[in-house]
Amino acid sequence: MWSSRLFWKLFLVYAGLNIASAIVFVLIVSGRQQTQVEDQVEQRLHDSAVIMRNSLEGVFQEGISESLQKKVRKLGEETGTRLTLIDMEGVVLADSDQDTLDLVREMENHKNRVEVIQAISTGFGISKRISPTLSEPMLYYAVLYEKDGEPRGVVRVAITMAKIQKEISSIEKLIWTIA
């Protein structure tokens, strides 16, 4: 039986069909999975931004200060995200990825950043782009901070695309293993 040419022809046809089916399965599932992971990350950033906005009562009146920078830096470390507080003029008040207040003061104005413009006009904004400050691709989510119905600033949360891609890659490996 093993030496039969018919057996080997049928075996190769069925093996090829199984491999082709597995590849199609992986491509479909991994594409869908990537979209789901990105949606989950966006939701996580949204939730983090809203929580940050609600926990930072009064910071926009305080302005740039060492205590605010330390607080934002600690919150960024605890959440594993980059947190930036921006006033209505685009001045960065605090940034969790900056070590010192002097580095925060040196940051360029953020008024023309896509997610900040969107947040000011619609209440929230989202953007995927390379960070001019960190020089790496990031996913940004920004929410408008208001007090007594008056806009006071923007709370922005970000995560590197490398972190998102790492999560997607681990899921793709699992899918390939299952296939």
PDB file of C-alpha atoms in Angstrom:
ATOM      1  CA  MET A   1       0.000   0.000   0.000  1.00  0.00           C
ATOM      2  CA  TRP A   2       2.774   2.499   0.897  1.00  0.00           C
ATOM      3  CA  SER A   3       4.475   1.936  -2.416  1.00  0.00           C
ATOM      4  CA  SER A   4       1.311   2.502  -4.455  1.00  0.00           C
ATOM      5  CA  ARG A   5       1.460   5.576  -6.667  1.00  0.00           C
ATOM      6  CA  LEU A   6      -2.270   6.137  -6.252  1.00  0.00           C
ATOM      7  CA  PHE A   7      -1.868   6.277  -2.471  1.00  0.00           C
ATOM      8  CA  TRP A   8       0.832   8.943  -2.685  1.00  0.00           C
ATOM      9  CA  LYS A   9      -1.129  11.009  -5.188  1.00  0.00           C
ATOM     10  CA  LEU A  10      -4.223  10.971  -2.978  1.00  0.00           C
ATOM     11  CA  PHE A  11      -2.129  11.610   0.124  1.00  0.00           C
ATOM     12  CA  LEU A  12      -0.440  14.656  -1.423  1.00  0.00           C
ATOM     13  CA  VAL A  13      -3.755  16.056  -2.696  1.00  0.00           C
ATOM     14  CA  TYR A  14      -5.394  15.739   0.734  1.00  0.00           C
ATOM     15  CA  ALA A  15      -2.306  17.023   2.542  1.00  0.00           C
ATOM     16  CA  GLY A  16      -2.186  20.025   0.197  1.00  0.00           C
ATOM     17  CA  LEU A  17      -5.876  20.738   0.763  1.00  0.00           C
ATOM     18  CA  ASN A  18      -5.418  20.509   4.534  1.00  0.00           C
ATOM     19  CA  ILE A  19      -2.431  22.851   4.482  1.00  0.00           C
ATOM     20  CA  ALA A  20      -4.231  25.317   2.200  1.00  0.00           C
ATOM     21  CA  SER A  21      -7.295  25.215   4.473  1.00  0.00           C
ATOM     22  CA  ALA A  22      -5.116  25.826   7.529  1.00  0.00           C
ATOM     23  CA  ILE A  23      -3.434  28.816   5.875  1.00  0.00           C
ATOM     24  CA  VAL A  24      -6.781  30.345   4.859  1.00  0.00           C
ATOM     25  CA  PHE A  25      -8.092  29.745   8.394  1.00  0.00           C
ATOM     26  CA  VAL A  26      -5.074  31.424   9.978  1.00  0.00           C
ATOM     27  CA  LEU A  27      -5.222  34.425   7.645  1.00  0.00           C
ATOM     28  CA  ILE A  28      -8.923  35.004   8.297  1.00  0.00           C
ATOM     29  CA  VAL A  29      -8.756  34.468  12.054  1.00  0.00           C
ATOM     30  CA  SER A  30      -5.533  36.441  12.611  1.00  0.00           C
ATOM     31  CA  GLY A  31      -6.855  39.418  10.634  1.00  0.00           C
ATOM     32  CA  ARG A  32     -10.013  39.442  12.715  1.00  0.00           C
ATOM     33  CA  GLN A  33      -8.005  38.950  15.889  1.00  0.00           C
ATOM     34  CA  GLN A  34      -5.767  41.926  15.061  1.00  0.00           C
ATOM     35  CA  THR A  35      -8.828  44.146  14.686  1.00  0.00           C
ATOM     36  CA  GLN A  36     -10.214  42.894  18.001  1.00  0.00           C
ATOM     37  CA  VAL A  37      -6.930  43.516  19.823  1.00  0.00           C
ATOM     38  CA  GLU A  38      -6.710  47.062  18.437  1.00  0.00           C
ATOM     39  CA  ASP A  39     -10.334  47.713  19.453  1.00  0.00           C
ATOM     40  CA  GLN A  40      -9.627  46.399  22.962  1.00  0.00           C
ATOM     41  CA  VAL A  41      -6.542  48.600  23.269  1.00  0.00           C
ATOM     42  CA  GLU A  42      -8.524  51.653  22.112  1.00  0.00           C
ATOM     43  CA  GLN A  43     -11.196  50.848  24.714  1.00  0.00           C
ATOM     44  CA  ARG A  44      -8.513  50.454  27.392  1.00  0.00           C
ATOM     45  CA  LEU A  45      -7.014  53.824  26.438  1.00  0.00           C
ATOM     46  CA  HIS A  46     -10.464  55.423  26.504  1.00  0.00           C
ATOM     47  CA  ASP A  47     -11.183  53.973  29.954  1.00  0.00           C
ATOM     48  CA  SER A  48      -7.769  55.055  31.248  1.00  0.00           C
ATOM     49  CA  ALA A  49      -8.222  58.588  29.899  1.00  0.00           C
ATOM     50  CA  VAL A  50     -11.663  58.931  31.486  1.00  0.00           C
ATOM     51  CA  ILE A  51     -10.405  57.598  34.833  1.00  0.00           C
ATOM     52  CA  MET A  52      -7.400  59.930  34.691  1.00  0.00           C
ATOM     53  CA  ARG A  53      -9.613  62.885  33.812  1.00  0.00           C
ATOM     54  CA  ASN A  54     -11.871  62.147  36.775  1.00  0.00           C
ATOM     55  CA  SER A  55      -8.980  61.607  39.193  1.00  0.00           C
ATOM     56  CA  LEU A  56      -7.083  64.771  38.283  1.00  0.00           C
ATOM     57  CA  GLU A  57      -9.580  67.291  39.637  1.00  0.00           C
ATOM     58  CA  GLY A  58      -8.132  70.794  39.764  1.00  0.00           C
ATOM     59  CA  VAL A  59      -4.821  70.099  38.013  1.00  0.00           C
ATOM     60  CA  PHE A  60      -5.500  72.421  35.104  1.00  0.00           C
ATOM     61  CA  GLN A  61      -5.871  75.370  37.480  1.00  0.00           C
ATOM     62  CA  GLU A  62      -2.624  74.356  39.183  1.00  0.00           C
ATOM     63  CA  GLY A  63      -0.573  74.635  35.992  1.00  0.00           C
ATOM     64  CA  ILE A  64       2.910  73.205  35.573  1.00  0.00           C
ATOM     65  CA  SER A  65       4.324  72.002  38.880  1.00  0.00           C
ATOM     66  CA  GLU A  66       6.762  69.450  40.239  1.00  0.00           C
ATOM     67  CA  SER A  67       4.017  67.732  42.267  1.00  0.00           C
ATOM     68  CA  LEU A  68       1.790  67.372  39.181  1.00  0.00           C
ATOM     69  CA  GLN A  69       4.669  65.937  37.138  1.00  0.00           C
ATOM     70  CA  LYS A  70       5.439  63.387  39.879  1.00  0.00           C
ATOM     71  CA  LYS A  71       1.773  62.408  40.148  1.00  0.00           C
ATOM     72  CA  VAL A  72       1.399  61.967  36.375  1.00  0.00           C
ATOM     73  CA  ARG A  73       4.670  60.036  36.147  1.00  0.00           C
ATOM     74  CA  LYS A  74       3.487  57.657  38.880  1.00  0.00           C
ATOM     75  CA  LEU A  75       0.086  57.183  37.197  1.00  0.00           C
ATOM     76  CA  GLY A  76       1.817  56.440  33.883  1.00  0.00           C
ATOM     77  CA  GLU A  77       4.025  53.799  35.503  1.00  0.00           C
ATOM     78  CA  GLU A  78       1.060  52.194  37.271  1.00  0.00           C
ATOM     79  CA  THR A  79      -1.048  51.986  34.110  1.00  0.00           C
ATOM     80  CA  GLY A  80       1.747  51.086  31.690  1.00  0.00           C
ATOM     81  CA  THR A  81       0.723  53.947  29.423  1.00  0.00           C
ATOM     82  CA  ARG A  82       2.017  57.371  28.536  1.00  0.00           C
ATOM     83  CA  LEU A  83      -0.083  60.088  30.147  1.00  0.00           C
ATOM     84  CA  THR A  84       0.043  63.723  29.036  1.00  0.00           C
ATOM     85  CA  LEU A  85      -1.885  66.696  30.406  1.00  0.00           C
ATOM     86  CA  ILE A  86      -2.301  69.569  27.958  1.00  0.00           C
ATOM     87  CA  ASP A  87      -3.906  72.956  28.619  1.00  0.00           C
ATOM     88  CA  MET A  88      -6.259  74.666  26.145  1.00  0.00           C
ATOM     89  CA  GLU A  89      -3.356  76.572  24.587  1.00  0.00           C
ATOM     90  CA  GLY A  90      -1.509  73.322  23.822  1.00  0.00           C
ATOM     91  CA  VAL A  91       1.078  73.724  26.586  1.00  0.00           C
ATOM     92  CA  VAL A  92       2.095  70.405  28.138  1.00  0.00           C
ATOM     93  CA  LEU A  93       1.553  70.576  31.899  1.00  0.00           C
ATOM     94  CA  ALA A  94       2.873  67.083  32.664  1.00  0.00           C
ATOM     95  CA  ASP A  95       4.029  63.986  30.780  1.00  0.00           C
ATOM     96  CA  SER A  96       4.645  60.581  32.335  1.00  0.00           C
ATOM     97  CA  ASP A  97       7.496  59.764  29.930  1.00  0.00           C
ATOM     98  CA  GLN A  98       9.528  62.822  30.911  1.00  0.00           C
ATOM     99  CA  ASP A  99      11.872  62.450  33.876  1.00  0.00           C
ATOM    100  CA  THR A 100      11.948  66.068  34.991  1.00  0.00           C
ATOM    101  CA  LEU A 101       9.821  69.171  34.937  1.00  0.00           C
ATOM    102  CA  ASP A 102      12.504  70.906  32.848  1.00  0.00           C
ATOM    103  CA  LEU A 103      12.034  68.288  30.107  1.00  0.00           C
ATOM    104  CA  VAL A 104       8.271  68.884  30.218  1.00  0.00           C
ATOM    105  CA  ARG A 105       8.829  72.620  29.783  1.00  0.00           C
ATOM    106  CA  GLU A 106      10.988  71.917  26.711  1.00  0.00           C
ATOM    107  CA  MET A 107       8.244  69.910  24.983  1.00  0.00           C
ATOM    108  CA  GLU A 108       6.746  71.525  21.914  1.00  0.00           C
ATOM    109  CA  ASN A 109       3.205  72.854  21.854  1.00  0.00           C
ATOM    110  CA  HIS A 110       0.571  70.125  21.347  1.00  0.00           C
ATOM    111  CA  LYS A 111      -2.318  72.294  20.149  1.00  0.00           C
ATOM    112  CA  ASN A 112      -2.011  71.030  16.554  1.00  0.00           C
ATOM    113  CA  ARG A 113      -1.809  67.315  17.374  1.00  0.00           C
ATOM    114  CA  VAL A 114      -4.620  65.427  15.644  1.00  0.00           C
ATOM    115  CA  GLU A 115      -6.034  63.790  18.764  1.00  0.00           C
ATOM    116  CA  VAL A 116      -5.927  67.079  20.714  1.00  0.00           C
ATOM    117  CA  ILE A 117      -7.795  68.959  17.965  1.00  0.00           C
ATOM    118  CA  GLN A 118     -10.412  66.182  17.854  1.00  0.00           C
ATOM    119  CA  ALA A 119     -10.778  66.129  21.653  1.00  0.00           C
ATOM    120  CA  ILE A 120     -11.308  69.890  21.793  1.00  0.00           C
ATOM    121  CA  SER A 121     -13.930  69.821  19.033  1.00  0.00           C
ATOM    122  CA  THR A 122     -15.802  66.554  19.810  1.00  0.00           C
ATOM    123  CA  GLY A 123     -14.839  65.587  23.363  1.00  0.00           C
ATOM    124  CA  PHE A 124     -12.436  62.807  22.378  1.00  0.00           C
ATOM    125  CA  GLY A 125      -9.791  62.110  19.762  1.00  0.00           C
ATOM    126  CA  ILE A 126      -7.727  59.192  18.539  1.00  0.00           C
ATOM    127  CA  SER A 127      -4.618  59.049  16.394  1.00  0.00           C
ATOM    128  CA  LYS A 128      -1.942  56.584  15.257  1.00  0.00           C
ATOM    129  CA  ARG A 129       1.308  58.326  14.431  1.00  0.00           C
ATOM    130  CA  ILE A 130       4.995  58.615  15.238  1.00  0.00           C
ATOM    131  CA  SER A 131       5.621  60.570  18.424  1.00  0.00           C
ATOM    132  CA  PRO A 132       7.840  63.596  17.729  1.00  0.00           C
ATOM    133  CA  THR A 133       8.937  63.488  21.380  1.00  0.00           C
ATOM    134  CA  LEU A 134       9.779  59.762  21.610  1.00  0.00           C
ATOM    135  CA  SER A 135      10.378  59.028  17.891  1.00  0.00           C
ATOM    136  CA  GLU A 136       8.314  55.838  17.881  1.00  0.00           C
ATOM    137  CA  PRO A 137       4.868  54.856  16.568  1.00  0.00           C
ATOM    138  CA  MET A 138       2.139  55.384  19.162  1.00  0.00           C
ATOM    139  CA  LEU A 139      -1.620  55.058  19.500  1.00  0.00           C
ATOM    140  CA  TYR A 140      -3.058  58.151  21.212  1.00  0.00           C
ATOM    141  CA  TYR A 141      -6.435  58.659  22.856  1.00  0.00           C
ATOM    142  CA  ALA A 142      -7.407  62.086  24.193  1.00  0.00           C
ATOM    143  CA  VAL A 143     -10.414  63.334  26.149  1.00  0.00           C
ATOM    144  CA  LEU A 144     -11.486  66.872  26.901  1.00  0.00           C
ATOM    145  CA  TYR A 145     -11.428  67.991  30.537  1.00  0.00           C
ATOM    146  CA  GLU A 146     -14.209  70.394  31.470  1.00  0.00           C
ATOM    147  CA  LYS A 147     -15.078  72.104  34.729  1.00  0.00           C
ATOM    148  CA  ASP A 148     -18.442  73.813  35.184  1.00  0.00           C
ATOM    149  CA  GLY A 149     -19.105  73.349  31.465  1.00  0.00           C
ATOM    150  CA  GLU A 150     -15.908  75.166  30.479  1.00  0.00           C
ATOM    151  CA  PRO A 151     -13.103  73.325  28.639  1.00  0.00           C
ATOM    152  CA  ARG A 152      -9.918  73.442  30.720  1.00  0.00           C
ATOM    153  CA  GLY A 153      -7.575  71.059  28.954  1.00  0.00           C
ATOM    154  CA  VAL A 154      -6.980  67.648  27.430  1.00  0.00           C
ATOM    155  CA  VAL A 155      -6.018  64.378  29.085  1.00  0.00           C
ATOM    156  CA  ARG A 156      -4.147  62.185  26.625  1.00  0.00           C
ATOM    157  CA  VAL A 157      -3.192  58.536  27.076  1.00  0.00           C
ATOM    158  CA  ALA A 158      -0.936  56.639  24.669  1.00  0.00           C
ATOM    159  CA  ILE A 159       0.652  53.257  24.153  1.00  0.00           C
ATOM    160  CA  THR A 160       3.447  52.253  21.804  1.00  0.00           C
ATOM    161  CA  MET A 161       2.441  50.325  18.703  1.00  0.00           C
ATOM    162  CA  ALA A 162       5.256  47.893  19.588  1.00  0.00           C
ATOM    163  CA  LYS A 163       3.297  46.794  22.685  1.00  0.00           C
ATOM    164  CA  ILE A 164       0.177  46.266  20.591  1.00  0.00           C
ATOM    165  CA  GLN A 165       2.131  44.359  17.931  1.00  0.00           C
ATOM    166  CA  LYS A 166       3.715  42.147  20.602  1.00  0.00           C
ATOM    167  CA  GLU A 167       0.268  41.137  21.828  1.00  0.00           C
ATOM    168  CA  ILE A 168      -0.943  40.492  18.273  1.00  0.00           C
ATOM    169  CA  SER A 169       2.163  38.392  17.501  1.00  0.00           C
ATOM    170  CA  SER A 170       1.635  36.164  20.526  1.00  0.00           C
ATOM    171  CA  ILE A 171      -1.968  35.535  19.457  1.00  0.00           C
ATOM    172  CA  GLU A 172      -0.880  34.804  15.869  1.00  0.00           C
ATOM    173  CA  LYS A 173       1.637  32.227  17.149  1.00  0.00           C
ATOM    174  CA  LEU A 174      -1.135  30.533  19.094  1.00  0.00           C
ATOM    175  CA  ILE A 175      -3.395  30.494  16.017  1.00  0.00           C
ATOM    176  CA  TRP A 176      -0.616  28.972  13.863  1.00  0.00           C
ATOM    177  CA  THR A 177      -0.020  26.330  16.534  1.00  0.00           C
ATOM    178  CA  ILE A 178      -3.709  25.434  16.646  1.00  0.00           C
ATOM    179  CA  ALA A 179      -3.984  25.306  12.844  1.00  0.00           C
TER     180      ALA A 179
END
